[in-house]
mmCIF file with all atom_site columns, C-alpha atoms in Angstrom:
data_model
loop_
_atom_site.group_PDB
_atom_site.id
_atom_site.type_symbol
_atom_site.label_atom_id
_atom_site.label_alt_id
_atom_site.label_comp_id
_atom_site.label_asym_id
_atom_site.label_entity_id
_atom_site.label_seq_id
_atom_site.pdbx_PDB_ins_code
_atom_site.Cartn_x
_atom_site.Cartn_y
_atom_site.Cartn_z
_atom_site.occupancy
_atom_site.B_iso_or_equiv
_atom_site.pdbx_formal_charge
_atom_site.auth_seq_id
_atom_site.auth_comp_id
_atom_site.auth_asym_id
_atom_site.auth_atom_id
_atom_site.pdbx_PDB_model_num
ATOM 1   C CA . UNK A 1 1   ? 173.484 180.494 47.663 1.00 0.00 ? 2   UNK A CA 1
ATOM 2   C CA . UNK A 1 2   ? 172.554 176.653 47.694 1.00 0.00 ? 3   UNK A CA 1
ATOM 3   C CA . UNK A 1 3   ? 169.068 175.516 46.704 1.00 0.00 ? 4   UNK A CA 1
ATOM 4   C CA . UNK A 1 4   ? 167.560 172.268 46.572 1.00 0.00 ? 5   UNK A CA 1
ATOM 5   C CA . UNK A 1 5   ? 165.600 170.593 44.111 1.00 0.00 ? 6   UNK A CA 1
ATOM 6   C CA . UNK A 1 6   ? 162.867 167.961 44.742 1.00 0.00 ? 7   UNK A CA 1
ATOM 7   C CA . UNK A 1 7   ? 162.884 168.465 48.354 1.00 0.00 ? 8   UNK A CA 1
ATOM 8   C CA . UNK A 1 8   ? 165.046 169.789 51.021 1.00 0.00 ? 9   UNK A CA 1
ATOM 9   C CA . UNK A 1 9   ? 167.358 167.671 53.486 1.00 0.00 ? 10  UNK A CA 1
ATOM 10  C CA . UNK A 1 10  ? 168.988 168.764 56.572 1.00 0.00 ? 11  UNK A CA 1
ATOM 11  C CA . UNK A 1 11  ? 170.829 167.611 59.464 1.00 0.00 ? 12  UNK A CA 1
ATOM 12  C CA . UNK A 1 12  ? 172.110 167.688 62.886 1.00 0.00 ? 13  UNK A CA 1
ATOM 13  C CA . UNK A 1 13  ? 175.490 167.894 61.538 1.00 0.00 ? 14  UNK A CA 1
ATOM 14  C CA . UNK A 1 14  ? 178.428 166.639 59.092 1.00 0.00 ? 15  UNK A CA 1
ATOM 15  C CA . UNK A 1 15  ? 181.824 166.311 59.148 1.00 0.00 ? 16  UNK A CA 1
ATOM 16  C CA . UNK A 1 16  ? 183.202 168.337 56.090 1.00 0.00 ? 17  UNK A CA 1
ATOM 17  C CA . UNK A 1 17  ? 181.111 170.391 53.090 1.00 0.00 ? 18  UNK A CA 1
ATOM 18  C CA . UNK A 1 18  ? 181.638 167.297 50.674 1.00 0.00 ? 19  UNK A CA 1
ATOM 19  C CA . UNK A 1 19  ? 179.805 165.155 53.748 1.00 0.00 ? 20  UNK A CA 1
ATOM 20  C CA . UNK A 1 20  ? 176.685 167.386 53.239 1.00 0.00 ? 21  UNK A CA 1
ATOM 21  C CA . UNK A 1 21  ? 172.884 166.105 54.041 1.00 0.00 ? 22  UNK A CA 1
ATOM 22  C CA . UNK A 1 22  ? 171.941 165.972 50.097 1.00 0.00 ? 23  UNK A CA 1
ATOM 23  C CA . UNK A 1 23  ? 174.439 163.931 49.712 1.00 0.00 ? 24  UNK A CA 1
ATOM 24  C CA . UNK A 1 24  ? 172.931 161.188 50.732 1.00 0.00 ? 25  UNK A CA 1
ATOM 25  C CA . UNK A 1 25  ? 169.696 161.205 48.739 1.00 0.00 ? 26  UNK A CA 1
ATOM 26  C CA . UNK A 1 26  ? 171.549 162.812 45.419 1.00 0.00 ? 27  UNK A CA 1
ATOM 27  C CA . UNK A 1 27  ? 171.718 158.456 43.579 1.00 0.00 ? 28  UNK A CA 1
ATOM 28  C CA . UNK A 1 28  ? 175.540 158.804 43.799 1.00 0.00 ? 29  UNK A CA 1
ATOM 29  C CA . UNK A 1 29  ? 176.935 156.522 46.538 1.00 0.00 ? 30  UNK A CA 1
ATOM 30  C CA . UNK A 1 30  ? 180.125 157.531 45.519 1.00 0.00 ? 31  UNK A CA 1
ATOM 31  C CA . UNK A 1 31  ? 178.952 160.404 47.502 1.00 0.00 ? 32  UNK A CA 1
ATOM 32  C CA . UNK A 1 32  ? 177.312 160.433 51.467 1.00 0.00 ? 33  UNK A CA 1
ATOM 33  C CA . UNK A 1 33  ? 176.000 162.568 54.336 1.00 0.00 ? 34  UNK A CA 1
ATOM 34  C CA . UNK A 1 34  ? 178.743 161.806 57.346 1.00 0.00 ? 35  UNK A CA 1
ATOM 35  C CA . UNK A 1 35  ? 178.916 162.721 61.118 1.00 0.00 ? 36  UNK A CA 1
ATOM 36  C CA . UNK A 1 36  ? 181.514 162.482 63.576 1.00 0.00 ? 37  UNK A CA 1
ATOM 37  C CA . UNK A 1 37  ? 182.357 162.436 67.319 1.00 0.00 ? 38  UNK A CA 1
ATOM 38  C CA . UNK A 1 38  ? 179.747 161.871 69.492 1.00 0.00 ? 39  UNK A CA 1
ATOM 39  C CA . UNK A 1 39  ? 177.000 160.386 66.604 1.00 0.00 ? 40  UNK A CA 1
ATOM 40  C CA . UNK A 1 40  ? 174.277 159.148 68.764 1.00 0.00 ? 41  UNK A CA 1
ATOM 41  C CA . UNK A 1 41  ? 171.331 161.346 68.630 1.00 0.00 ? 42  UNK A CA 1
ATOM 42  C CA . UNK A 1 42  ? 172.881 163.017 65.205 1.00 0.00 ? 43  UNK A CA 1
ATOM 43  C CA . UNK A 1 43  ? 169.734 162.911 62.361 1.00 0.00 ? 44  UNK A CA 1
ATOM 44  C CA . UNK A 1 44  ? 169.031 163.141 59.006 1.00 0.00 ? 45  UNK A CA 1
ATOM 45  C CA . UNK A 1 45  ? 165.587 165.216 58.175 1.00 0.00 ? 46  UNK A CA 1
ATOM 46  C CA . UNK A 1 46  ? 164.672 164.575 54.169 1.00 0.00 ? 47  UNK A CA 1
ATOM 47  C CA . UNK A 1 47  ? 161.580 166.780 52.821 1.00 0.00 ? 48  UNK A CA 1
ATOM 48  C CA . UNK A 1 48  ? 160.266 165.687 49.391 1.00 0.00 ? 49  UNK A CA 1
ATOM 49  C CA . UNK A 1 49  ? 158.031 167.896 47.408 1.00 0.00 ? 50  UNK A CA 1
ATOM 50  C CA . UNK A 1 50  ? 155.036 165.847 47.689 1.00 0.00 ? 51  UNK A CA 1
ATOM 51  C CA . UNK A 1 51  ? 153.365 163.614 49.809 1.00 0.00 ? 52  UNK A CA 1
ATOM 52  C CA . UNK A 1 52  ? 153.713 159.890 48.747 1.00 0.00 ? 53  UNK A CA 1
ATOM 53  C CA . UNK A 1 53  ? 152.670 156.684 49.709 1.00 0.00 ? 54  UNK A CA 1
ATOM 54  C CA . UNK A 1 54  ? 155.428 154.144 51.279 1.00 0.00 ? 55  UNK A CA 1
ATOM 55  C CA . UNK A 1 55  ? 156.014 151.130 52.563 1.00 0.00 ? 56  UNK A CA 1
ATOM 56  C CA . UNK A 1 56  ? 160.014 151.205 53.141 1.00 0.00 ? 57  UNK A CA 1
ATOM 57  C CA . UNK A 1 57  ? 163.284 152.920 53.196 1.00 0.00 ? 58  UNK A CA 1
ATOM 58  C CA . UNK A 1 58  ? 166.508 151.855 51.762 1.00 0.00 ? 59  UNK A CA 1
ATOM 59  C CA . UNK A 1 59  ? 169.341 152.752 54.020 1.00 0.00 ? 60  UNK A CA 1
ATOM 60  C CA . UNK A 1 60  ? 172.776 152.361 52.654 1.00 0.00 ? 61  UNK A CA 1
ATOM 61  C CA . UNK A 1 61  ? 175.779 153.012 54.997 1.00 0.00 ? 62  UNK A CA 1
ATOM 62  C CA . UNK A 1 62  ? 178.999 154.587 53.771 1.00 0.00 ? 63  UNK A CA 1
ATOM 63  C CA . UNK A 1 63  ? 182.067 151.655 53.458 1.00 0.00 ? 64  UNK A CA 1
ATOM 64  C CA . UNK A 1 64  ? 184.265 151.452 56.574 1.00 0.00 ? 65  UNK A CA 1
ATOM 65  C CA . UNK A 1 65  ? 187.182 149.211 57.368 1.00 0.00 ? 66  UNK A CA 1
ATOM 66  C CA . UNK A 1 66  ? 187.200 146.323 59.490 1.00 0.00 ? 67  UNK A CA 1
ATOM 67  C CA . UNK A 1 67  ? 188.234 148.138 62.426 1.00 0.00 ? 68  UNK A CA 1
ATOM 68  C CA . UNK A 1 68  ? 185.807 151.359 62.169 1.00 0.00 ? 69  UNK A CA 1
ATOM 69  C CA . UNK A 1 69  ? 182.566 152.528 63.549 1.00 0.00 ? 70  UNK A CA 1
ATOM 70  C CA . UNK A 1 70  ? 179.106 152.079 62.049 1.00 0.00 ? 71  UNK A CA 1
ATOM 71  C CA . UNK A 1 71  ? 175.897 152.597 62.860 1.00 0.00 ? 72  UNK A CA 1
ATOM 72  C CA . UNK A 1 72  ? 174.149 150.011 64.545 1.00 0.00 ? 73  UNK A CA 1
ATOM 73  C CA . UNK A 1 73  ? 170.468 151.002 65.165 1.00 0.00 ? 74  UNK A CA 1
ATOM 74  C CA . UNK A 1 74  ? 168.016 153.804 63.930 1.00 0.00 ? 75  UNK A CA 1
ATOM 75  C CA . UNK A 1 75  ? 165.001 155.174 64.311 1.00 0.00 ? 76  UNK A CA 1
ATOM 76  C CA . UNK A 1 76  ? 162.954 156.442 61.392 1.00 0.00 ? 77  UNK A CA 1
ATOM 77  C CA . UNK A 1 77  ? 160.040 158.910 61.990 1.00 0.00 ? 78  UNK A CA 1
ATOM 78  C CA . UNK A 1 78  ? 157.522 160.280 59.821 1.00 0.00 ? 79  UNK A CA 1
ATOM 79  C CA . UNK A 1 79  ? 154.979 163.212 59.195 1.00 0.00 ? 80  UNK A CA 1
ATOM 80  C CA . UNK A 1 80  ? 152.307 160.680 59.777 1.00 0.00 ? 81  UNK A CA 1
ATOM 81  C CA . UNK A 1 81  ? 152.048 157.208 61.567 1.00 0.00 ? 82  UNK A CA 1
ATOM 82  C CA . UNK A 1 82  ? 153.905 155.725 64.567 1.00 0.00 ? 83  UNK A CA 1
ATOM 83  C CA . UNK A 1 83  ? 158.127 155.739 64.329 1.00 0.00 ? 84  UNK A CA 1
ATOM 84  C CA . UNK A 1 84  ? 160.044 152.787 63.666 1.00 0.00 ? 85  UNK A CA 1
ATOM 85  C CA . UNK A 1 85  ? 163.036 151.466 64.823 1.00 0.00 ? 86  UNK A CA 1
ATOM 86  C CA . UNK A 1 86  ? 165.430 149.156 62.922 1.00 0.00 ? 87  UNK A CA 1
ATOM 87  C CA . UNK A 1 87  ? 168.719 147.225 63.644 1.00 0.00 ? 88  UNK A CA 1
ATOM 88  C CA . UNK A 1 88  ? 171.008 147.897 60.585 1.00 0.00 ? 89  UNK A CA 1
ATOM 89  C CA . UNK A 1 89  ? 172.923 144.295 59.436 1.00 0.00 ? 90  UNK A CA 1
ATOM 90  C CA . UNK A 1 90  ? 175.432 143.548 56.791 1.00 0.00 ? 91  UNK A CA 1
ATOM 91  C CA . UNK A 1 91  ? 173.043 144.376 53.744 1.00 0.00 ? 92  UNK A CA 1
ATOM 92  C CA . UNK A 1 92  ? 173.425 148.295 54.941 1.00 0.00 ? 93  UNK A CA 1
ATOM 93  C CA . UNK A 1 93  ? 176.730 148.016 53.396 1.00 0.00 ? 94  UNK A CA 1
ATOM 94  C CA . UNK A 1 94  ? 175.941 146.579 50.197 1.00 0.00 ? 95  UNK A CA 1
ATOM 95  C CA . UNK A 1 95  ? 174.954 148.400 47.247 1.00 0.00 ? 96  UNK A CA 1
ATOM 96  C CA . UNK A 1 96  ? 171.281 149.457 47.270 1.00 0.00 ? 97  UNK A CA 1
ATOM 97  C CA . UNK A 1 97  ? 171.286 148.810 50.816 1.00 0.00 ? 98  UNK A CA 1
ATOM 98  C CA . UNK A 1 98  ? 169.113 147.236 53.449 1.00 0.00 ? 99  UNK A CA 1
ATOM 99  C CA . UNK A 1 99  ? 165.462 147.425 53.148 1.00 0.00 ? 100 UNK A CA 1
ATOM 100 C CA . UNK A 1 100 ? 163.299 148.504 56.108 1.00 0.00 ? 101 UNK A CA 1
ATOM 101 C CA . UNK A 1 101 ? 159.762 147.462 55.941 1.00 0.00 ? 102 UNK A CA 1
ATOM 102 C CA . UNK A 1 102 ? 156.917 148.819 57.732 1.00 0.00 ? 103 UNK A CA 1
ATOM 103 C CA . UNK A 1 103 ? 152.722 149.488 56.969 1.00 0.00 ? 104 UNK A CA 1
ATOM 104 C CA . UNK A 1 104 ? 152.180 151.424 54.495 1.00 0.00 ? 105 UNK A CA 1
ATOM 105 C CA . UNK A 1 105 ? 151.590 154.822 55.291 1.00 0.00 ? 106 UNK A CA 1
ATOM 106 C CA . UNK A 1 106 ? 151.574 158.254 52.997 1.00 0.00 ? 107 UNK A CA 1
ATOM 107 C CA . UNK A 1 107 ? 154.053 160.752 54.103 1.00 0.00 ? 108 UNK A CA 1
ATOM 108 C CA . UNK A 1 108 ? 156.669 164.176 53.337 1.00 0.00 ? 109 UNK A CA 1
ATOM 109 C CA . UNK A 1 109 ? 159.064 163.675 55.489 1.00 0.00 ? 110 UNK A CA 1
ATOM 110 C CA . UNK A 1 110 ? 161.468 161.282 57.373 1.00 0.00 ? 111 UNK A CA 1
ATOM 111 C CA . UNK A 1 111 ? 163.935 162.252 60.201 1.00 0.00 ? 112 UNK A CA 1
ATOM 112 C CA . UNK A 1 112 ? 166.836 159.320 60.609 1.00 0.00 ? 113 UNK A CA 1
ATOM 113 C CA . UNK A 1 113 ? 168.260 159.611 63.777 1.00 0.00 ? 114 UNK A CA 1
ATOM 114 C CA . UNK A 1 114 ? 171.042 157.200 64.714 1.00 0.00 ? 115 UNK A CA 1
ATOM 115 C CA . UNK A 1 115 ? 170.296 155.268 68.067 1.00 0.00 ? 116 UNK A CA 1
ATOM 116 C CA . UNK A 1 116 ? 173.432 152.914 68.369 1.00 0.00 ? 117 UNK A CA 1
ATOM 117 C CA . UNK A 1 117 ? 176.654 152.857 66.936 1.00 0.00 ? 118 UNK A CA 1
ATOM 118 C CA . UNK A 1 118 ? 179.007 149.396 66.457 1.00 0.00 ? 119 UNK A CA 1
ATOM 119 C CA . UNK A 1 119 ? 182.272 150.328 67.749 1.00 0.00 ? 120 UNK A CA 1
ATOM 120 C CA . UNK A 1 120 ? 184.858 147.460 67.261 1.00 0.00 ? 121 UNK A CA 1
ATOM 121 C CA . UNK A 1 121 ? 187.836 149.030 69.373 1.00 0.00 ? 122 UNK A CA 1
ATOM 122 C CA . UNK A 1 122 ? 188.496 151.528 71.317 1.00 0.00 ? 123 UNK A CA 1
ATOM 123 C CA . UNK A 1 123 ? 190.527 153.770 68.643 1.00 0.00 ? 124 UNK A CA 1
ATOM 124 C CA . UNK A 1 124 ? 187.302 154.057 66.662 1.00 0.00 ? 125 UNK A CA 1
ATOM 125 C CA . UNK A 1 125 ? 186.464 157.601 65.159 1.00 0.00 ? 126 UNK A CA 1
ATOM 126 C CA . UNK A 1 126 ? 185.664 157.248 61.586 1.00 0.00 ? 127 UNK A CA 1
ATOM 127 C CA . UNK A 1 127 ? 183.047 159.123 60.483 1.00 0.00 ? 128 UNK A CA 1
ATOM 128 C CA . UNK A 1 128 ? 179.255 157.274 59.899 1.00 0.00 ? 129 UNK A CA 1
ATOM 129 C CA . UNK A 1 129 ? 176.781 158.019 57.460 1.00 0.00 ? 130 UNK A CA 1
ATOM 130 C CA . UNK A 1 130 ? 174.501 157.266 54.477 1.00 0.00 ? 131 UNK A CA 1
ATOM 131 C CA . UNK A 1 131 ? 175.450 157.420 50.989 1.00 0.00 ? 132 UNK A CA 1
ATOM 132 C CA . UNK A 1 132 ? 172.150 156.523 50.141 1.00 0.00 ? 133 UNK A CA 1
ATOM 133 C CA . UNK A 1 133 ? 168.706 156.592 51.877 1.00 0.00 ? 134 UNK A CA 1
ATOM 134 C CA . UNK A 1 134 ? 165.708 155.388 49.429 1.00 0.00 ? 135 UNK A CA 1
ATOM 135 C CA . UNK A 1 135 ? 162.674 157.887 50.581 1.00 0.00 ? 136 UNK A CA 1
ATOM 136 C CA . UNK A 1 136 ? 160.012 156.985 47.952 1.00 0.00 ? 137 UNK A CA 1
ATOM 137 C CA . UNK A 1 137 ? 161.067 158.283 44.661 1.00 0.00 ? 138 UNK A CA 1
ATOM 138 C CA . UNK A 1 138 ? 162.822 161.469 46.493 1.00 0.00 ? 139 UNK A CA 1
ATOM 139 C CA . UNK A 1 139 ? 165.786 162.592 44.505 1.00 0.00 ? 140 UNK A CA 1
ATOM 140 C CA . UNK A 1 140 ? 167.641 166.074 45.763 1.00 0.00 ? 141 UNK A CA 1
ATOM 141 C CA . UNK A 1 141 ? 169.771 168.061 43.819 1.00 0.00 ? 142 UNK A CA 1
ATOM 142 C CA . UNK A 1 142 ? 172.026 170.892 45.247 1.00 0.00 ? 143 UNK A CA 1
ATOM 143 C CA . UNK A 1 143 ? 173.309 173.614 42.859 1.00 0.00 ? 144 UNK A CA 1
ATOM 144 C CA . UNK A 1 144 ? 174.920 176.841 43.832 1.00 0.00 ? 145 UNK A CA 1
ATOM 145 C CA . UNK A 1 145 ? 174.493 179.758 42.624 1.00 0.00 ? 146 UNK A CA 1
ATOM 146 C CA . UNK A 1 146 ? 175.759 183.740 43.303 1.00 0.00 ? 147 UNK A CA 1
ATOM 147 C CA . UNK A 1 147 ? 173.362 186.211 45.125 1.00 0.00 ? 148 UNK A CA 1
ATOM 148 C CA . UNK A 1 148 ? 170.847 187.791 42.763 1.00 0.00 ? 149 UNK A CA 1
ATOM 149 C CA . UNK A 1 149 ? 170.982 190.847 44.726 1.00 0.00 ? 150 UNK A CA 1
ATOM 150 C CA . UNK A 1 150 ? 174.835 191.232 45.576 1.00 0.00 ? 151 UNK A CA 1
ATOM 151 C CA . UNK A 1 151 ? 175.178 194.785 43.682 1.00 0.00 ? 152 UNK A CA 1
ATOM 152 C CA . UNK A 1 152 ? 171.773 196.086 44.853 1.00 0.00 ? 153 UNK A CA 1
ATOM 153 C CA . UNK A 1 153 ? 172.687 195.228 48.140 1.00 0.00 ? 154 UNK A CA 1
ATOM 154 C CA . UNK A 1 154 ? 176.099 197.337 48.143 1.00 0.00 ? 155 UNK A CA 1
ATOM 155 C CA . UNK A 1 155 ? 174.548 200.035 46.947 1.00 0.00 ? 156 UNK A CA 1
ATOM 156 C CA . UNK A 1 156 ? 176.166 203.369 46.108 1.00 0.00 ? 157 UNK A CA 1
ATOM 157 C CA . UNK A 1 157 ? 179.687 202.015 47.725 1.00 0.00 ? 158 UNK A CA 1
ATOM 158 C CA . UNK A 1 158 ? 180.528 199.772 44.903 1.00 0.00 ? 159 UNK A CA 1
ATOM 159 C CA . UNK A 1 159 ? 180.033 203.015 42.326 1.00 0.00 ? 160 UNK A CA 1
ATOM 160 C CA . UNK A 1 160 ? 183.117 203.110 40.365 1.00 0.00 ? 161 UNK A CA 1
ATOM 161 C CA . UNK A 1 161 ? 184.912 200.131 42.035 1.00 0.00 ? 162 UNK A CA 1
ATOM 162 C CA . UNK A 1 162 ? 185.392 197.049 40.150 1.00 0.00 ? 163 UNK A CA 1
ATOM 163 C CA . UNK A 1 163 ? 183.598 193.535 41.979 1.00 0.00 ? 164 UNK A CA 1
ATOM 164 C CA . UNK A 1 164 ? 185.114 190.252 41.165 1.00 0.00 ? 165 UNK A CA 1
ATOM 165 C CA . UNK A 1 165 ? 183.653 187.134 42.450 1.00 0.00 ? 166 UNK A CA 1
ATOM 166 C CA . UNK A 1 166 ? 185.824 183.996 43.154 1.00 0.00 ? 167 UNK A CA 1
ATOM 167 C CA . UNK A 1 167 ? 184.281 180.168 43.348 1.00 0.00 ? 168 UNK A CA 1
ATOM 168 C CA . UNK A 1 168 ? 186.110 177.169 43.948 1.00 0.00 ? 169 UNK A CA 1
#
């Protein structure tokens, strides 16, 4: 079972389990939420605990090469107040990322949804994310744990069998 502290964060999609959507508001950028193939249209939805008052986003895209994809455009929309859209430059790239500005406004919840993608050639398929997105002062942590209820829920079949549970 995975739960989420501070908020929950979800997504279209990603492109392994180590590409996850809380990775990209967990303040590692070692780490990042990542999407592949067709990426227009794929989003980002982070859900903070509690409503807070904001004025910008950070937005800091995971390091490519030269020749790779990256996103281009976005469009950020909130619980309350009118969407915005912003064109993503070099700064993206650079640690703490770029800032998007807008009116201030007091909100839960932001969906990221990629509009436009830079693709430099045509052998381009890299995988494009965040490693970081700055939401206010929205920090989620993921921990796993094992079902609570895993020998209730057996029941009388398990009686007299040994259960062993295996993580990687």
């Amino acid at each position: 079972v995975v739960e989420q502290h501070g908020g929950t964060v979800d997504a279209s999609g990603y492109v392994t389990p180590t590409d996850r959507p809380a990775k990209a508001v967990d303040g590692d950028p070692r780490t990042a939420w990542l999407v592949s193939g067709h990426v227009v249209g794929q989003h980002l939805v982070i859900r903070s605990d509690h409503d807070q008052t904001i004025d910008h986003v950070t937005l800091q895209q995971w390091p490519g090469g030269a020749g790779d994809r990256s996103i281009a455009q976005v469009r950020l929309t909130f619980d309350h107040g009118d969407p915005v859209t912003a064109v993503l430059d070099p700064t993206s790239f650079a640690a703490g990322g770029q800032t998007i500005s807008f009116p201030a406004r007091t909100a839960r919840q932001v969906e990221i949804e990629i509009e436009s993608v830079n693709v430099p050639s045509t052998t381009s398929t890299n995988g494009v994310g965040f490693s970081e997105v700055g939401f206010g002062d929205t920090r989620i942590r993921e921990t796993v744990r094992l079902p609570l209820d895993l020998g209730e829920r057996a029941g009388a079949a398990v009686d007299g069998h040994r259960l062993d549970v295996v993580l990687t």
